[in-house]
Amino acid sequence: MGNIRNPRAGCALHGALATLEAIEGVVPIVQANAGCAMQHALAYRDRGGYTVAQTVPSSNIIDKQVIFGGGSRLREQIKNTVKVMDGRLYVVVGSCECAMVGDDLIGMAREAAEQGLQVIGSNIAGFHGDIHRGYTRVFLDLIDALPELETVRGLREKGGERPLVNLFGLFPGGDPYYKGDLEELRRILEAIGLRVNSFFGPGGHAALRTLSDAALNLVFSRWGETIAARLEKKYGTPQLIFDAAPLGIEEVSLFAQALVERLDLDATGAERFLEREEVLAEYFLLGAANRYFDEGAGKRAAIVGDSETVLRIGGFLSRFAAVDIRTAIYTDCGEEDALPVDFGGAAHATGDGGEIADLLCGSGADLIFASSLETEVARELGVPLLTVSHPVHDRMIGDRTYAGLRGAVALGADYLTLARQGRRAAAEKLARKLAAG
Amino acid sequence: MSEVESNRVSFHGRGGAGNGKPAAAPKSQSAGRHIAIYGKGGIGKSTTTSNISAALAEAGYKVIQIGCDPKSDSTNTLRGNHYLPTVLDSVRGGNKVHLADISATGFKGILCIESGGPVPGVGCAGRGINAAVTLLQELKLFEEFKPDYVLYDVLGDVVCGGFAVPIRDGITDRAYVVTSSDFMAIYAANNLFKAVNKYAPTGGARLGGIIGNGLSAAYSNAIIDDFAARTGVPVAGYVPRALVVSQSELYGKTVIEANPGSEHAGIYRELARHIAENDKLVIPQPLGVGDLRDWARDWGDRVFNLENGAERAAA
Ligand SMILES: Nc1ncnc2c1ncn2[C@@H]1O[C@H](COP(=O)(O)OP(=O)(O)O)[C@@H](O)[C@H]1O
Ligand SMILES: [Mg+2]
């Protein structure tokens, strides 16, 4: 994947850091030169709604540690970090240079754990790939290392009344709305009779400790597949893999139905919940139909983002708002990957800002669903933009979700808002033309 | 609008999540016994490893031999000296790597792979070996081939952290070192012991033993025995220097294949049997730099006396 202009994702270390910082109770310790952690902090500052640690403990290694190995510097860093940073689990993460010189982070973490500290290690290096791979790898390392810690061992609390499910594949840096999206999925899953580990958000550390108790692992993007496979191998936990998080009543019904079948849940309870949710959606979107036929119908759009985001949001728009998706750009697919769906238009795989801008210019879209990096090209085209993919800096995200049932209401409302902006922009453009002509 | 398979639900029709490339594969010994063979450059690692592989394959085992040396000649004698593209060559090419392109089936079905490396003087060979092995795991080599034994023929001294990766990250659980009775070879063996000693307590590989190779002088075995005793490491076997080894190599074959009835074929079979069955793995006690030098000087005196004594006796 060539990223010549405006790469939208940092390196694997940044993915690991974004993931770890978003798990409550977890403190990462970076074994790297000062630039790695600094870049991460700068890249995530001012992103609407990410969990960014104020402080990133980093060993800030220099030439000497590269030549002789960074073991003793790291030992010191671990010792000092646990004194000043309040965490329930410390995760040592690596970097390009310490992978090159072979610093044994897992061994160092083990040494600290033997002294009773809650430390585990992840041999991640920036060059392992972009943030997506960082999420996957650090989770795999957590899964492998966690059982070694005393506090985690023997914490099986199997046989709780309601089955537990783990959620994988939605994460900071992949889905900018991950907080709201995961909480919405949790709300739905709890309503149909399940307990949920989403890892991100309150109770994150506890979720890590009970990860092996799950009755089923739910995967919502390709980046969670290896994680679920590892858990299946290690604990025999079965998995259910979705191509995206569900959005809208139809997908959520199908989602619920799949879970009811797999986990033998109370079907009528789930049905009753969904019926009520449908009524609520109609209530919230009262009047939307009229406005849709006035302003929102017959739109052409372009969408840019990770496969999960494009499938979820593009799928919803094309099915429920009959939006004609002319161009779908997948930012987390390699050139060799088979592209998921083209929505009847053109599908492309690229993360390159320049290439994306060119594709958007030629798309003929009335509306653009993309990231904040597309702000400029959208402005040039005079087409309104809704920021649905990473990075988002134009809005504070809060609990905003574009997943599940509430996400459908939110996207429906935002779509109509965008369509009105587009109509106004088009009218202004026309007025300018007439005045000039 | 949707397809429901056994464990996949696609909301968005064709393709769906199934198109994803796996992000990372576990570093696990999914199948077989994984053995690393280290030693100084030119000491006979590849020769010895290939003969062990050949003997194991001859005995009916499924074997993979992976050359972890930028020299990329580890498996030559298993494949009649034919050209085999290395893993890193195909990584450099930039296209998707397929197992079939970077492996060849050699003597008695042995799967031969060469990690390869960067151009000398450029890049990082240690990192290259690590990346090559990771790629093999991602390609599910071990799950698919289901080997009984995997032998890693690893370059020279433990020169930097990268070369210690095969014994450190759980890729192999046992290492052997090939050495002659020459000081530099023993020095390299002692260095490997330092690395094993460092990493074994935190889950790294342990040492299976020393393989004495290319031994010609009468006292060679005694030097190796003494070094082994001082470092607390068993000797797995002794391979004398012999013409049949060089001759077989020139035919592009192992001794096992070219001269199956020779005394050396028997020696390699015995060595292979020992390595296959040995479960007594140790954490070695390497000698300090000063101790190693004193030990060598001491042997220098003894060898001098031995040679002179022998001459005097002959006269
Ligand atoms: N026991 C032996 N007797 C005679 N020649 C040997 C013996 N072992 C190795 N050799 C020769 O020594 C040379 C170097 O051996 P090789 O296995 O390539 O070393 P390495 O792999 O350690 O660099 C080869 O030409 C090989 O034939
Ligand atoms: Mg060799």
PDB file of N, CA and C in Angstrom, chain B residues 225-258:
ATOM      1  N   ASP B 225      35.829 -32.898  24.914  1.00  0.00           N
ATOM      2  CA  ASP B 225      35.309 -33.489  26.161  1.00  0.00           C
ATOM      3  C   ASP B 225      35.564 -32.571  27.351  1.00  0.00           C
ATOM      4  N   ASP B 226      36.765 -32.009  27.389  1.00  0.00           N
ATOM      5  CA  ASP B 226      37.121 -31.157  28.518  1.00  0.00           C
ATOM      6  C   ASP B 226      36.277 -29.875  28.527  1.00  0.00           C
ATOM      7  N   PHE B 227      36.127 -29.269  27.340  1.00  0.00           N
ATOM      8  CA  PHE B 227      35.305 -28.052  27.242  1.00  0.00           C
ATOM      9  C   PHE B 227      33.855 -28.358  27.648  1.00  0.00           C
ATOM     10  N   ALA B 228      33.363 -29.500  27.187  1.00  0.00           N
ATOM     11  CA  ALA B 228      31.991 -29.905  27.510  1.00  0.00           C
ATOM     12  C   ALA B 228      31.828 -30.076  29.019  1.00  0.00           C
ATOM     13  N   ALA B 229      32.818 -30.724  29.626  1.00  0.00           N
ATOM     14  CA  ALA B 229      32.720 -30.974  31.068  1.00  0.00           C
ATOM     15  C   ALA B 229      32.720 -29.662  31.844  1.00  0.00           C
ATOM     16  N   ARG B 230      33.571 -28.719  31.415  1.00  0.00           N
ATOM     17  CA  ARG B 230      33.657 -27.456  32.139  1.00  0.00           C
ATOM     18  C   ARG B 230      32.421 -26.592  31.995  1.00  0.00           C
ATOM     19  N   THR B 231      31.718 -26.737  30.896  1.00  0.00           N
ATOM     20  CA  THR B 231      30.534 -25.909  30.693  1.00  0.00           C
ATOM     21  C   THR B 231      29.243 -26.666  31.023  1.00  0.00           C
ATOM     22  N   GLY B 232      29.387 -27.899  31.429  1.00  0.00           N
ATOM     23  CA  GLY B 232      28.211 -28.668  31.839  1.00  0.00           C
ATOM     24  C   GLY B 232      27.302 -29.063  30.695  1.00  0.00           C
ATOM     25  N   VAL B 233      27.914 -29.382  29.562  1.00  0.00           N
ATOM     26  CA  VAL B 233      27.123 -29.711  28.372  1.00  0.00           C
ATOM     27  C   VAL B 233      27.496 -31.106  27.887  1.00  0.00           C
ATOM     28  N   PRO B 234      26.535 -31.945  27.574  1.00  0.00           N
ATOM     29  CA  PRO B 234      26.883 -33.266  27.043  1.00  0.00           C
ATOM     30  C   PRO B 234      27.392 -33.202  25.599  1.00  0.00           C
ATOM     31  N   VAL B 235      28.156 -34.209  25.187  1.00  0.00           N
ATOM     32  CA  VAL B 235      28.593 -34.292  23.796  1.00  0.00           C
ATOM     33  C   VAL B 235      27.638 -35.240  23.064  1.00  0.00           C
ATOM     34  N   ALA B 236      27.059 -34.736  21.977  1.00  0.00           N
ATOM     35  CA  ALA B 236      26.073 -35.546  21.254  1.00  0.00           C
ATOM     36  C   ALA B 236      26.741 -36.542  20.321  1.00  0.00           C
ATOM     37  N   GLY B 237      27.953 -36.227  19.846  1.00  0.00           N
ATOM     38  CA  GLY B 237      28.637 -37.155  18.948  1.00  0.00           C
ATOM     39  C   GLY B 237      29.902 -36.542  18.384  1.00  0.00           C
ATOM     40  N   TYR B 238      30.740 -37.377  17.809  1.00  0.00           N
ATOM     41  CA  TYR B 238      31.992 -36.925  17.196  1.00  0.00           C
ATOM     42  C   TYR B 238      31.993 -37.355  15.745  1.00  0.00           C
ATOM     43  N   VAL B 239      32.283 -36.422  14.840  1.00  0.00           N
ATOM     44  CA  VAL B 239      32.372 -36.757  13.424  1.00  0.00           C
ATOM     45  C   VAL B 239      33.808 -36.476  12.966  1.00  0.00           C
ATOM     46  N   PRO B 240      34.564 -37.503  12.671  1.00  0.00           N
ATOM     47  CA  PRO B 240      35.942 -37.275  12.233  1.00  0.00           C
ATOM     48  C   PRO B 240      35.975 -36.612  10.861  1.00  0.00           C
ATOM     49  N   ARG B 241      37.084 -35.934  10.570  1.00  0.00           N
ATOM     50  CA  ARG B 241      37.298 -35.400   9.228  1.00  0.00           C
ATOM     51  C   ARG B 241      37.501 -36.585   8.295  1.00  0.00           C
ATOM     52  N   ALA B 242      36.866 -36.556   7.130  1.00  0.00           N
ATOM     53  CA  ALA B 242      37.011 -37.701   6.229  1.00  0.00           C
ATOM     54  C   ALA B 242      36.768 -37.286   4.791  1.00  0.00           C
ATOM     55  N   LEU B 243      37.443 -37.982   3.903  1.00  0.00           N
ATOM     56  CA  LEU B 243      37.347 -37.693   2.476  1.00  0.00           C
ATOM     57  C   LEU B 243      35.932 -37.955   1.953  1.00  0.00           C
ATOM     58  N   VAL B 244      35.281 -38.943   2.533  1.00  0.00           N
ATOM     59  CA  VAL B 244      33.953 -39.325   2.026  1.00  0.00           C
ATOM     60  C   VAL B 244      32.976 -38.151   2.152  1.00  0.00           C
ATOM     61  N   VAL B 245      33.206 -37.267   3.134  1.00  0.00           N
ATOM     62  CA  VAL B 245      32.328 -36.100   3.314  1.00  0.00           C
ATOM     63  C   VAL B 245      32.527 -35.138   2.150  1.00  0.00           C
ATOM     64  N   SER B 246      33.799 -34.823   1.871  1.00  0.00           N
ATOM     65  CA  SER B 246      34.091 -33.888   0.777  1.00  0.00           C
ATOM     66  C   SER B 246      33.641 -34.462  -0.548  1.00  0.00           C
ATOM     67  N   GLN B 247      33.886 -35.755  -0.729  1.00  0.00           N
ATOM     68  CA  GLN B 247      33.534 -36.396  -1.988  1.00  0.00           C
ATOM     69  C   GLN B 247      32.023 -36.353  -2.217  1.00  0.00           C
ATOM     70  N   SER B 248      31.265 -36.694  -1.213  1.00  0.00           N
ATOM     71  CA  SER B 248      29.799 -36.674  -1.335  1.00  0.00           C
ATOM     72  C   SER B 248      29.336 -35.257  -1.662  1.00  0.00           C
ATOM     73  N   GLU B 249      29.953 -34.278  -0.997  1.00  0.00           N
ATOM     74  CA  GLU B 249      29.574 -32.880  -1.240  1.00  0.00           C
ATOM     75  C   GLU B 249      29.788 -32.518  -2.713  1.00  0.00           C
ATOM     76  N   LEU B 250      30.880 -33.000  -3.288  1.00  0.00           N
ATOM     77  CA  LEU B 250      31.154 -32.690  -4.683  1.00  0.00           C
ATOM     78  C   LEU B 250      30.115 -33.315  -5.616  1.00  0.00           C
ATOM     79  N   TYR B 251      29.527 -34.423  -5.194  1.00  0.00           N
ATOM     80  CA  TYR B 251      28.438 -35.025  -5.980  1.00  0.00           C
ATOM     81  C   TYR B 251      27.106 -34.320  -5.729  1.00  0.00           C
ATOM     82  N   GLY B 252      27.107 -33.332  -4.846  1.00  0.00           N
ATOM     83  CA  GLY B 252      25.853 -32.653  -4.494  1.00  0.00           C
ATOM     84  C   GLY B 252      24.965 -33.545  -3.651  1.00  0.00           C
ATOM     85  N   LYS B 253      25.577 -34.393  -2.841  1.00  0.00           N
ATOM     86  CA  LYS B 253      24.790 -35.323  -2.030  1.00  0.00           C
ATOM     87  C   LYS B 253      25.295 -35.370  -0.589  1.00  0.00           C
ATOM     88  N   THR B 254      24.468 -35.858   0.282  1.00  0.00           N
ATOM     89  CA  THR B 254      24.923 -36.124   1.643  1.00  0.00           C
ATOM     90  C   THR B 254      25.658 -37.463   1.629  1.00  0.00           C
ATOM     91  N   VAL B 255      26.385 -37.726   2.709  1.00  0.00           N
ATOM     92  CA  VAL B 255      27.052 -39.022   2.831  1.00  0.00           C
ATOM     93  C   VAL B 255      26.006 -40.132   2.869  1.00  0.00           C
ATOM     94  N   ILE B 256      24.923 -39.861   3.542  1.00  0.00           N
ATOM     95  CA  ILE B 256      23.848 -40.858   3.670  1.00  0.00           C
ATOM     96  C   ILE B 256      23.358 -41.312   2.294  1.00  0.00           C
ATOM     97  N   GLU B 257      23.275 -40.342   1.370  1.00  0.00           N
ATOM     98  CA  GLU B 257      22.759 -40.685   0.049  1.00  0.00           C
ATOM     99  C   GLU B 257      23.855 -41.261  -0.854  1.00  0.00           C
ATOM    100  N   ALA B 258      25.040 -40.602  -0.838  1.00  0.00           N
ATOM    101  CA  ALA B 258      26.090 -40.989  -1.784  1.00  0.00           C
ATOM    102  C   ALA B 258      26.834 -42.249  -1.337  1.00  0.00           C
TER     103      ALA B 258
END
